[in-house]
Coordinates of C-alpha atoms in Angstrom, one line a residue:
Chain G
M7 CA 0.3 -0.4 -0.1
K8 CA 3.1 2.2 0.9
A9 CA 4.9 1.9 -1.7
W10 CA 1.7 2.2 -4.5
A11 CA 1.6 5.9 -2.7
W12 CA 4.9 6.4 -3.5
M13 CA 4.4 5.2 -6.7
L14 CA 1.4 7.1 -8.4
G15 CA 2.2 10.2 -5.7
G16 CA 3.5 12.4 -8.0
L17 CA 0.1 11.6 -10.7
T18 CA -1.8 12.2 -6.5
L19 CA 0.0 15.2 -6.3
W20 CA 0.2 16.9 -9.7
G21 CA -4.0 16.0 -10.0
F22 CA -4.8 17.6 -6.9
H23 CA -3.1 20.4 -8.7
F24 CA -5.1 20.5 -11.6
L25 CA -7.9 20.2 -9.5
G26 CA -6.9 23.2 -7.6
V27 CA -5.9 25.4 -10.2
Y28 CA -9.2 24.5 -12.0
L29 CA -11.9 25.0 -8.9
I30 CA -9.6 28.9 -7.6
A31 CA -10.0 30.0 -10.8
S32 CA -13.6 28.8 -11.3
V33 CA -14.8 30.7 -8.0
A34 CA -13.0 34.0 -9.5
D35 CA -14.8 34.0 -11.6
V36 CA -18.3 33.8 -10.2
A37 CA -17.2 35.5 -6.9
A38 CA -14.7 38.7 -9.0
E39 CA -13.8 38.0 -12.3
A40 CA -11.5 35.0 -13.4
D41 CA -8.4 37.3 -14.1
D42 CA -8.4 39.1 -10.7
P43 CA -5.2 39.9 -9.3
A44 CA -6.5 38.8 -6.1
W45 CA -7.2 35.2 -6.8
R46 CA -4.8 35.3 -10.0
M47 CA -1.8 35.7 -6.4
A48 CA -4.1 33.0 -4.4
G49 CA -3.6 30.7 -7.8
L50 CA 0.0 31.1 -7.8
G51 CA 0.4 30.5 -4.6
F52 CA -1.4 27.0 -4.3
S53 CA 0.4 26.3 -7.5
A54 CA 3.5 27.2 -5.7
A55 CA 3.4 25.4 -3.1
C56 CA 2.3 22.2 -4.9
V57 CA 5.6 23.4 -6.7
L58 CA 7.3 22.9 -3.5
A59 CA 6.3 19.8 -2.2
G60 CA 6.8 17.4 -5.9
V61 CA 10.1 19.2 -5.4
A62 CA 10.3 18.0 -1.7
L63 CA 8.8 15.1 -1.9
G64 CA 10.2 13.7 -5.3
L65 CA 14.0 14.7 -3.5
L66 CA 12.5 12.6 -0.7
A67 CA 11.7 9.5 -3.3
L68 CA 15.4 9.9 -4.6
R69 CA 17.2 9.9 -1.5
R70 CA 14.9 6.2 -0.8
L71 CA 16.1 5.6 -4.4
R72 CA 19.6 4.9 -3.2
G73 CA 18.8 3.1 0.1
A74 CA 16.7 0.4 -2.8
E75 CA 17.7 -3.3 -2.2
G76 CA 16.4 -5.9 -4.1
E77 CA 16.0 -4.8 -8.4
V78 CA 12.0 -4.2 -7.9
S79 CA 11.8 -2.4 -5.0
R80 CA 13.9 -0.3 -6.6
F81 CA 12.0 -0.5 -10.0
R82 CA 9.4 0.7 -7.8
R83 CA 10.9 3.3 -6.0
E84 CA 12.9 4.4 -9.4
I85 CA 8.9 5.0 -10.2
A86 CA 8.0 7.0 -7.9
V87 CA 11.0 10.2 -8.0
L88 CA 9.7 9.9 -12.6
G89 CA 6.4 10.2 -11.3
F90 CA 7.0 13.2 -9.3
G91 CA 9.4 14.3 -11.2
V92 CA 6.7 14.4 -14.4
A93 CA 4.2 16.2 -12.1
V94 CA 7.0 19.0 -11.3
V95 CA 7.0 19.6 -14.6
A96 CA 3.4 18.8 -15.7
M97 CA 2.2 21.8 -12.7
I98 CA 4.8 25.1 -13.5
W99 CA 4.1 23.8 -17.0
Q100 CA -0.2 23.9 -15.4
A101 CA 0.7 26.9 -13.9
L102 CA 1.8 29.4 -16.8
P103 CA -1.6 30.4 -17.4
T104 CA -2.2 31.7 -13.5
L105 CA 1.1 33.3 -14.6
T106 CA 1.3 35.2 -17.7
G107 CA -2.6 36.8 -16.6
H108 CA -4.3 34.9 -19.6
Chain O
M12 CA 3.7 6.5 -32.4
F13 CA 7.8 7.3 -29.9
A14 CA 8.0 4.2 -28.6
W15 CA 7.6 2.7 -31.3
I16 CA 10.3 4.4 -33.7
A17 CA 12.3 3.5 -30.7
T18 CA 11.2 0.2 -31.1
V19 CA 12.2 0.3 -34.2
A20 CA 14.8 2.5 -34.4
A21 CA 16.6 -0.4 -30.9
G22 CA 16.2 -3.3 -32.6
K23 CA 16.9 -4.8 -36.6
M24 CA 13.9 -4.3 -38.9
R25 CA 12.6 -7.0 -42.0
F26 CA 10.9 -5.4 -43.9
T27 CA 8.9 -9.0 -44.9
T28 CA 4.9 -8.0 -45.2
P29 CA 3.7 -7.3 -41.3
G30 CA 7.0 -6.0 -40.6
L31 CA 6.6 -3.5 -44.5
F32 CA 2.4 -3.0 -43.0
V33 CA 3.5 -1.6 -40.0
L34 CA 6.0 0.7 -41.1
G35 CA 3.6 2.8 -43.3
A36 CA 1.0 2.6 -40.4
L37 CA 3.8 4.3 -38.6
I38 CA 4.1 6.9 -41.9
I39 CA 0.3 7.3 -43.0
F40 CA -0.9 7.3 -38.7
T41 CA 1.6 10.7 -38.1
M42 CA 0.6 12.4 -41.2
G43 CA -2.7 11.5 -40.7
G44 CA -1.7 13.7 -37.0
L45 CA -0.1 16.0 -37.9
T46 CA -3.4 17.5 -40.3
G47 CA -5.3 15.9 -36.8
V48 CA -3.4 19.0 -34.7
M49 CA -3.7 21.2 -37.5
V50 CA -7.5 21.1 -37.7
A51 CA -7.5 21.3 -33.7
M52 CA -6.7 24.9 -33.9
V53 CA -10.8 26.3 -34.0
P54 CA -9.2 29.0 -36.7
F55 CA -8.2 26.3 -38.6
D56 CA -11.4 24.4 -38.5
W57 CA -13.3 27.4 -39.2
Q58 CA -12.4 26.5 -42.8
A59 CA -11.8 23.1 -42.9
H60 CA -15.2 21.0 -41.1
D61 CA -16.6 19.3 -42.7
S62 CA -14.6 20.0 -46.1
Y63 CA -12.3 17.1 -47.4
F64 CA -10.0 18.4 -46.2
I65 CA -11.3 15.8 -42.8
V66 CA -12.5 13.6 -45.4
A67 CA -8.5 12.6 -46.2
H68 CA -7.1 13.4 -42.3
L69 CA -9.5 11.0 -40.8
H70 CA -8.8 8.3 -43.6
Y71 CA -5.5 8.8 -42.9
V72 CA -6.4 8.2 -39.6
L73 CA -8.1 5.1 -39.8
I74 CA -6.0 3.1 -42.7
G75 CA -2.9 4.3 -40.5
G76 CA -3.7 3.6 -37.6
M77 CA -6.9 0.5 -38.0
V78 CA -6.3 -1.6 -41.3
F79 CA -2.4 -1.4 -42.0
P80 CA -1.8 -2.9 -38.4
L81 CA -5.1 -5.3 -39.6
F82 CA -2.9 -6.7 -42.2
A83 CA 0.6 -6.7 -40.0
A84 CA -1.9 -8.3 -37.4
I85 CA -3.2 -11.1 -40.5
Y86 CA -0.2 -11.6 -41.8
Y87 CA 2.2 -12.6 -39.1
W88 CA -1.1 -14.7 -36.9
L89 CA -2.0 -16.1 -39.5
P90 CA 0.0 -19.0 -39.7
M91 CA -0.8 -20.3 -36.1
S92 CA -4.5 -21.1 -37.2
S93 CA -3.5 -22.0 -41.1
S94 CA -2.0 -25.1 -42.5
R95 CA -0.3 -23.1 -44.8
P96 CA 0.5 -19.0 -44.5
L97 CA -0.4 -16.0 -46.4
S98 CA 1.9 -15.6 -49.6
E99 CA 5.4 -13.7 -49.1
R100 CA 5.7 -12.1 -52.7
L101 CA 1.8 -11.7 -53.3
G102 CA 1.8 -9.6 -49.2
K103 CA 4.3 -7.3 -50.5
W104 CA 2.6 -6.8 -54.0
V105 CA -0.8 -6.6 -51.6
F106 CA 1.3 -3.9 -48.9
W107 CA 3.0 -1.5 -52.6
L108 CA -1.1 -1.5 -53.7
M109 CA -2.4 -0.3 -50.8
F110 CA 0.1 2.0 -49.8
S111 CA 0.9 3.5 -53.3
G112 CA -3.2 3.8 -53.8
M113 CA -4.3 4.5 -50.4
H114 CA -1.5 8.3 -51.1
L115 CA -3.4 8.8 -54.1
T116 CA -6.9 8.3 -52.9
F117 CA -6.3 10.7 -49.4
L118 CA -3.6 12.9 -50.7
P119 CA -5.8 14.7 -53.3
M120 CA -8.4 15.4 -50.8
H121 CA -6.3 18.1 -48.7
L122 CA -6.8 20.6 -51.6
T123 CA -10.1 19.9 -52.8
G124 CA -10.6 20.1 -48.9
L125 CA -8.9 23.2 -48.6
M126 CA -10.1 24.3 -51.7
G127 CA -14.1 24.1 -50.5
M128 CA -15.1 21.3 -51.8
P129 CA -17.3 20.3 -48.9
R130 CA -18.3 16.8 -47.5
R131 CA -21.2 13.9 -48.5
V132 CA -22.0 16.2 -51.7
Y133 CA -22.8 13.4 -54.7
T134 CA -23.2 15.9 -57.6
Y135 CA -21.5 19.8 -57.2
L136 CA -21.0 22.1 -60.6
P137 CA -17.8 22.6 -62.8
D138 CA -14.9 24.9 -63.2
R139 CA -14.3 24.5 -59.4
G140 CA -11.2 23.1 -60.1
W141 CA -12.1 19.7 -58.2
E142 CA -12.1 17.1 -61.5
I143 CA -8.9 16.6 -61.9
P144 CA -7.5 16.2 -58.3
N145 CA -11.0 13.8 -57.6
M146 CA -9.8 11.8 -60.3
I147 CA -6.8 11.5 -58.8
S148 CA -8.3 10.0 -55.9
T149 CA -9.9 7.7 -57.9
V150 CA -7.2 6.1 -59.6
G151 CA -6.3 5.9 -56.2
A152 CA -9.0 4.5 -54.8
F153 CA -9.3 2.1 -57.6
L154 CA -5.2 0.5 -56.8
F155 CA -6.3 0.2 -52.6
G156 CA -9.4 -1.3 -54.7
A157 CA -6.9 -4.0 -56.1
A158 CA -4.9 -4.9 -53.1
V159 CA -7.8 -5.8 -51.1
L160 CA -8.5 -8.2 -54.3
L161 CA -5.3 -9.5 -54.3
W162 CA -5.1 -10.4 -51.0
I163 CA -8.7 -12.5 -51.0
V164 CA -7.0 -14.0 -54.1
D165 CA -4.3 -15.0 -51.4
M166 CA -6.4 -15.8 -48.8
V167 CA -8.7 -18.0 -50.7
R168 CA -5.2 -19.7 -52.8
N169 CA -3.5 -20.5 -48.6
F170 CA -5.8 -19.6 -46.0
R171 CA -6.4 -24.1 -44.9
P172 CA -8.4 -23.4 -41.3
F173 CA -7.8 -27.3 -41.0
G174 CA -4.7 -29.2 -39.5
K175 CA -1.1 -28.3 -38.0
D176 CA -1.5 -25.2 -37.9
A177 CA 2.0 -23.2 -40.1
G178 CA 3.7 -22.8 -36.9
N179 CA 6.4 -19.1 -36.3
V180 CA 6.8 -18.5 -39.9
Y181 CA 8.2 -15.2 -38.5
G182 CA 10.3 -17.3 -36.1
G183 CA 9.1 -14.4 -33.6
P184 CA 10.0 -13.9 -29.0
G185 CA 6.6 -14.1 -28.1
L186 CA 4.3 -16.6 -25.6
E187 CA 2.2 -17.0 -28.1
W188 CA 4.1 -19.3 -30.4
L189 CA 4.8 -21.7 -27.9
P190 CA 3.1 -24.9 -28.7
T191 CA -0.5 -25.5 -27.8
G192 CA -3.7 -27.5 -27.7
L193 CA -6.9 -27.3 -27.8
Y194 CA -5.9 -26.0 -22.8
S195 CA -3.5 -23.3 -24.7
V196 CA 0.0 -24.0 -23.2
R197 CA 0.5 -27.8 -21.6
S198 CA 2.8 -26.1 -18.2
I199 CA 2.6 -21.9 -17.3
P200 CA 6.7 -20.2 -17.8
V201 CA 8.3 -18.7 -15.8
V202 CA 10.1 -16.1 -17.8
K203 CA 12.6 -14.1 -17.6
S204 CA 13.4 -11.5 -20.9
L205 CA 10.4 -9.4 -23.2
Y206 CA 11.5 -11.9 -26.1
P207 CA 11.2 -15.0 -23.9
L208 CA 11.3 -17.6 -27.4
W209 CA 14.1 -16.4 -28.2
D210 CA 17.1 -15.6 -24.7
Q211 CA 15.5 -18.6 -23.1
K212 CA 16.6 -21.4 -26.1
N213 CA 14.3 -24.4 -24.7
L214 CA 11.2 -23.4 -23.7
A215 CA 8.8 -24.5 -26.2
R216 CA 11.0 -28.0 -25.5
D217 CA 10.3 -27.2 -20.7
V218 CA 6.9 -26.1 -20.9
E219 CA 5.1 -29.3 -23.8
A220 CA 6.6 -31.5 -21.6
G221 CA 5.3 -30.1 -17.9
R222 CA 8.3 -28.8 -15.9
Y223 CA 6.3 -25.4 -15.8
F224 CA 3.3 -24.7 -13.3
L225 CA 0.2 -27.1 -13.5
P226 CA 1.2 -29.3 -15.9
N227 CA -1.5 -31.4 -15.0
T228 CA -4.6 -29.7 -14.0
A229 CA -4.9 -29.3 -10.4
T230 CA -7.8 -29.8 -10.2
G231 CA -9.9 -32.0 -12.6
E232 CA -10.7 -28.3 -14.7
R233 CA -9.3 -25.7 -16.4
E234 CA -7.2 -23.3 -14.3
T235 CA -4.8 -20.5 -14.5
I236 CA -2.5 -18.9 -11.7
V237 CA -3.1 -14.6 -10.9
T238 CA 0.2 -13.7 -10.2
S239 CA 1.9 -10.4 -8.1
T240 CA 1.2 -6.6 -10.2
L241 CA 4.7 -6.1 -10.0
N242 CA 7.0 -9.7 -10.5
A243 CA 4.1 -11.5 -11.1
E244 CA 4.5 -13.7 -8.1
P245 CA 1.9 -16.4 -7.9
Q246 CA -0.8 -15.6 -5.4
Y247 CA -4.0 -18.1 -6.6
L248 CA -5.3 -20.5 -9.2
Q249 CA -8.1 -19.1 -11.6
R250 CA -10.6 -21.7 -11.0
M251 CA -11.5 -20.5 -15.8
P252 CA -16.0 -20.5 -16.1
A253 CA -16.6 -24.3 -18.3
P254 CA -17.0 -24.3 -22.4
S255 CA -20.8 -22.6 -22.0
G256 CA -22.7 -20.7 -24.7
W257 CA -24.3 -18.6 -22.2
H258 CA -21.5 -15.2 -22.0
V259 CA -22.5 -15.6 -26.7
W260 CA -25.7 -16.1 -26.1
G261 CA -25.6 -12.9 -23.8
A262 CA -23.6 -10.3 -26.7
V263 CA -25.7 -11.5 -29.6
F264 CA -29.2 -10.0 -27.0
T265 CA -27.3 -7.8 -25.5
A266 CA -26.1 -6.9 -29.7
A267 CA -29.0 -6.9 -30.7
F268 CA -31.0 -4.6 -27.6
F269 CA -29.1 -1.3 -29.3
L270 CA -29.8 -2.3 -33.3
L271 CA -33.5 -3.5 -32.6
L272 CA -33.6 0.8 -31.0
T273 CA -31.4 1.5 -33.7
V274 CA -34.1 1.0 -36.1
Q275 CA -37.1 2.2 -33.1
A276 CA -38.6 -1.9 -32.8
Y277 CA -38.9 -1.4 -29.8
L278 CA -40.5 -4.0 -28.2
P279 CA -38.5 -6.3 -29.4
S280 CA -35.7 -4.9 -28.3
V281 CA -36.9 -4.5 -24.4
V282 CA -37.5 -8.4 -25.4
C283 CA -33.6 -8.5 -26.5
G284 CA -32.8 -6.4 -23.4
V285 CA -34.7 -9.0 -21.1
L286 CA -32.7 -12.2 -22.9
A287 CA -29.9 -10.1 -22.4
V288 CA -30.1 -9.8 -19.2
Y289 CA -31.0 -13.7 -18.5
C290 CA -27.9 -14.7 -20.2
L291 CA -25.5 -12.5 -18.7
M292 CA -26.3 -13.7 -15.0
H293 CA -26.5 -16.7 -15.8
W294 CA -23.0 -16.2 -16.9
C295 CA -22.6 -14.8 -13.3
W296 CA -23.6 -18.6 -11.7
L297 CA -21.3 -20.0 -13.2
L298 CA -18.9 -17.8 -12.1
D299 CA -18.2 -18.3 -7.9
R300 CA -18.6 -21.8 -7.7
P301 CA -19.2 -24.4 -4.1
R302 CA -15.7 -24.8 -3.1
I303 CA -13.5 -27.5 -3.7
Q304 CA -10.1 -28.3 -0.8
P305 CA -8.5 -25.3 0.1
T306 CA -4.9 -25.4 -0.9
V307 CA -3.3 -26.7 -4.0
D308 CA -0.3 -27.3 -5.4
V309 CA 0.3 -25.5 -8.5
G310 CA 4.1 -27.2 -9.1
A311 CA 7.5 -26.9 -7.6
G312 CA 6.4 -27.6 -4.1
I313 CA 3.9 -23.5 -4.0
E314 CA 0.9 -24.1 -2.2
L315 CA -1.9 -21.8 -4.0
P316 CA -5.6 -21.0 -2.7
T317 CA -7.9 -22.1 -4.8
Y318 CA -10.3 -18.9 -3.5
V319 CA -10.1 -14.9 -2.2
S320 CA -11.9 -12.9 -1.6
G321 CA -11.8 -8.3 -1.0
P322 CA -8.6 -6.8 -1.4
S323 CA -6.7 -10.0 -2.9
S324 CA -9.2 -10.8 -5.0
H325 CA -8.5 -9.5 -9.0
G326 CA -11.6 -9.2 -10.0
W327 CA -12.4 -7.7 -6.6
W328 CA -10.2 -4.5 -7.9
A329 CA -12.3 -5.1 -11.1
M330 CA -15.3 -3.2 -9.4
L331 CA -13.5 -1.0 -7.5
I332 CA -12.1 0.8 -10.9
T333 CA -15.1 0.4 -13.1
L334 CA -17.0 1.9 -9.4
I335 CA -14.7 4.9 -9.8
V336 CA -14.5 5.5 -13.7
A337 CA -19.0 5.4 -12.6
G338 CA -18.4 8.1 -10.1
M339 CA -15.9 10.3 -12.1
V340 CA -19.3 10.5 -14.7
G341 CA -21.4 11.3 -11.7
A342 CA -18.9 14.5 -11.0
L343 CA -18.6 15.7 -14.5
L344 CA -22.4 16.0 -14.2
G345 CA -22.4 17.3 -10.7
F346 CA -19.5 19.4 -12.6
S347 CA -22.3 20.7 -14.9
Y348 CA -24.4 21.3 -12.5
V349 CA -22.6 24.1 -10.7
F350 CA -21.0 25.3 -13.8
L351 CA -24.1 26.0 -15.9
W352 CA -25.5 27.8 -13.1
S353 CA -22.3 30.0 -12.7
R354 CA -22.9 31.3 -15.4
Q355 CA -26.5 32.1 -15.5
P356 CA -27.3 32.1 -11.7
E357 CA -30.1 34.2 -12.3
S358 CA -32.2 31.5 -13.8
W359 CA -32.4 28.7 -11.2
A360 CA -35.3 28.0 -9.7
P361 CA -35.7 27.1 -5.2
P362 CA -34.7 23.5 -5.2
P363 CA -37.7 21.0 -2.8
D364 CA -38.5 22.4 0.7
L365 CA -35.7 21.1 2.8
P366 CA -37.3 18.6 5.4
L367 CA -37.6 17.2 2.6
L368 CA -34.4 16.6 2.0
L369 CA -33.9 15.0 5.1
P370 CA -35.9 11.4 4.5
V371 CA -34.4 11.2 0.7
V372 CA -30.4 11.7 2.1
A373 CA -31.7 8.6 5.0
A374 CA -32.8 6.8 2.8
Y375 CA -29.3 6.8 1.3
A376 CA -27.5 6.4 4.2
G377 CA -29.7 3.1 5.3
A378 CA -29.3 1.0 1.7
G379 CA -24.5 1.8 2.4
L380 CA -25.3 0.8 6.1
L381 CA -27.7 -2.5 4.6
A382 CA -25.2 -3.8 1.9
W383 CA -22.2 -3.4 4.2
A384 CA -24.1 -5.0 7.2
S385 CA -25.2 -7.5 5.3
C386 CA -21.8 -8.5 3.6
W387 CA -20.6 -8.5 6.8
T388 CA -23.6 -10.8 8.9
L389 CA -22.2 -13.3 5.5
R390 CA -19.3 -13.7 7.3
L391 CA -20.0 -14.7 10.8
D392 CA -20.6 -18.4 9.8
R393 CA -24.3 -18.8 11.9
P394 CA -26.7 -21.6 10.7
R395 CA -29.1 -18.4 9.5
T396 CA -26.5 -15.8 8.4
P397 CA -27.1 -16.6 4.5
A398 CA -31.1 -15.3 4.8
V399 CA -30.0 -13.4 7.3
A400 CA -27.7 -11.4 4.5
T401 CA -30.0 -12.0 1.9
L402 CA -33.0 -10.2 3.6
L403 CA -30.0 -7.4 4.4
M404 CA -28.9 -6.2 1.2
L405 CA -32.6 -6.6 -0.7
A406 CA -33.7 -3.5 2.0
A407 CA -30.4 -2.4 0.7
V408 CA -31.9 -2.6 -2.5
G409 CA -35.1 -1.4 -1.7
L410 CA -33.9 1.8 -0.2
V411 CA -31.4 2.7 -3.1
G412 CA -34.8 2.5 -4.6
A413 CA -36.7 3.7 -2.3
G414 CA -34.7 7.2 -2.1
L415 CA -34.4 7.4 -6.0
A416 CA -38.7 8.1 -6.3
M417 CA -38.6 9.4 -3.3
D418 CA -36.4 12.3 -5.3
L419 CA -37.6 12.2 -8.0
D420 CA -41.4 13.0 -7.0
H421 CA -40.0 16.0 -4.7
W422 CA -38.0 17.2 -8.3
L423 CA -41.9 16.4 -10.2
A424 CA -43.2 18.6 -7.8
T425 CA -41.6 21.9 -7.8
G426 CA -42.3 21.9 -11.7
L427 CA -39.2 21.8 -13.1
R428 CA -38.2 19.9 -16.0
P429 CA -35.9 19.0 -17.7
E430 CA -36.5 20.1 -21.1
V431 CA -37.4 23.2 -19.5
N432 CA -33.6 25.2 -18.8
A433 CA -30.1 24.2 -17.9
Q434 CA -30.7 23.2 -14.4
G435 CA -33.5 21.4 -15.1
A436 CA -30.9 19.3 -17.4
T437 CA -28.7 18.8 -15.3
V438 CA -30.9 18.3 -12.3
Y439 CA -32.1 15.0 -14.0
A440 CA -29.7 13.7 -15.4
L441 CA -28.1 13.8 -12.4
I442 CA -31.6 11.8 -11.2
G443 CA -31.1 9.4 -15.0
W444 CA -27.7 8.6 -13.9
Q445 CA -29.2 7.3 -10.2
G446 CA -31.5 5.5 -12.0
F447 CA -29.1 3.6 -14.0
F448 CA -26.9 2.4 -11.1
V449 CA -30.9 2.1 -9.0
A450 CA -32.4 -0.5 -11.3
V451 CA -28.6 -1.9 -11.9
S452 CA -28.8 -2.4 -7.7
G453 CA -32.4 -4.4 -8.6
L454 CA -30.6 -6.4 -11.1
M455 CA -28.2 -7.3 -7.6
G456 CA -31.3 -7.6 -5.5
L457 CA -33.0 -10.1 -7.4
Y458 CA -29.4 -12.3 -8.8
A459 CA -28.8 -12.6 -4.6
L460 CA -31.9 -14.0 -3.5
L461 CA -31.9 -16.6 -6.7
R462 CA -28.3 -17.1 -5.3
W463 CA -30.2 -17.3 -1.8
L464 CA -32.3 -19.6 -2.7
A465 CA -30.2 -22.1 -4.9
G466 CA -28.1 -22.6 -1.5
H467 CA -24.9 -20.4 -3.0
V468 CA -25.3 -18.1 -0.5
E469 CA -21.6 -18.7 2.5
A470 CA -19.8 -17.6 4.8
A471 CA -16.9 -19.6 2.7
R472 CA -18.0 -17.6 -0.4
P473 CA -18.5 -14.0 0.6
S474 CA -17.6 -13.2 -3.2
T475 CA -20.1 -12.3 -5.0
F476 CA -22.5 -10.3 -1.7
D477 CA -19.5 -8.6 -1.2
L478 CA -19.2 -7.3 -4.9
I479 CA -23.1 -6.7 -4.6
G480 CA -22.5 -4.9 -1.3
L481 CA -19.7 -2.7 -3.4
F482 CA -21.3 -1.5 -6.6
L483 CA -25.0 -0.7 -3.7
G484 CA -22.7 1.1 -1.5
F485 CA -21.0 3.5 -4.6
T486 CA -25.0 3.5 -5.7
A487 CA -26.4 4.1 -2.0
A488 CA -23.0 7.4 -1.7
Q489 CA -23.4 9.3 -5.4
G490 CA -27.0 9.0 -4.8
A491 CA -26.6 10.9 -1.1
A492 CA -24.2 12.7 -3.0
S493 CA -26.4 14.2 -5.7
V494 CA -29.3 14.7 -4.5
L495 CA -27.2 17.4 -1.4
L496 CA -25.5 19.3 -4.1
T497 CA -29.5 19.8 -6.1
R498 CA -31.3 20.8 -3.5
L499 CA -28.5 22.8 -1.0
F500 CA -26.7 24.4 -4.2
P501 CA -27.0 27.3 -4.4
G502 CA -29.4 26.8 -1.9
A503 CA -33.0 28.6 -1.3
G504 CA -32.2 31.5 -0.1
M505 CA -32.2 32.7 -3.9

């Protein structure tokens, strides 16, 4: 269970980030304007927090990879690192519209 | 695409007929994908939509992505069921005629489309410049037809589905080329590479000699092994269904149900639907069979259980993943409701009175609780446990039905109708989606009752009730969620 949580952690974080970014922009659209500066800052703050979490967990996964023993354990931890790496790139990409203001 | 290109680049390509079809597929599919990206841009599609540009695009995608791989598969795997392989010489003619015919037909259509020719016309005025490209397309189409004709000739000359099959003509590495009979392979091998027949030289001989798992059936029936996800370690013995026609008839009647609907033959369609459900239930009946010895020796001294339930069982995960997907659809419907409200909040009518919400939520909550209680009761293994568990499950089914009926009744009483506005559409869409789940729950309740009447409900075999319990629990949760959403958001105070 723990192994699967690590392997899927990056994707889960990415999914959580996507939902959050979309939710914040949608609420902003109803409460004020979608590109209202305060709401944009909230969205960017959320994205920054998720990216930081991704980087931190990715580094932790990398440290766990170094301590891997056995083929299967090594494979699992490689997947975990890859997942967080992909997630960080994806979350930065998804934050760009909020950053550029569109 | 990149994975396929890497496979070709990292290996040693052999330009046999299947190899040619695969390479052709990659080229044509990529071209179709490029035009696809073009039409994905709205300004471009504004011009290209419903023109022959789209016809060109879709045929590149379909012929590259489906037809060419299909022919590659036919040439590659036909020797598995024919005593003679198809001709390599004719096959190459088929490929080149098909490849050139395909490009000759569909490449000019990009131009005709951009020159303004719409789709689905049987005639057009002269002097638009479409005549010459269309003539080229026609010539190409006949070339393609000649290729298919040649393939039919090849099939007639060489396809012989009797006698010993021609075997691994192309020297493929996959396990499908192990010696088989009516029973698939004699023993289930342990493989140590992606290309077993190349890297493990004696594999075919050892499998046939019974040197791996389950060389002679452990239970006297059809069986296989279920292994773990990452490292393929044996987990339990899977008893396979005995030969029957129920699933085939189930498929026939399901297809008939949908096809008869398309010609508006409603009564025959319903009859076929009922028969389909009957066949599928009969098929399911054969899946959860009476217990035999608790463990068996599958080979190498490894003892495996013959029955698992709960998260160890793949059937449980199949139901869970199905429900996750269903939940996603439900969530999308809920999202639509919220989104459409945000576009026009002033058009939203008040929901049914708040006190009416309580019995509906109580019904759903009760259903979920009873479903869980049913599964828990079954495991108690006392003399009247099967009867009590079945009763609890039926009560749960009744409660989800009651919840839905109440919800529908309350909304109808407000005067809201699905065709009136966005609120009506989304509220009744949620109710309709829930209705589908309640109907399936009803069928599952009937199935549980029939199982109990036949004496198949027992603590030693909880899988059927576990899966029904999961489904009912989901239905109850989905119902409660949709009721709370539509009645509390945005609520009556607007």
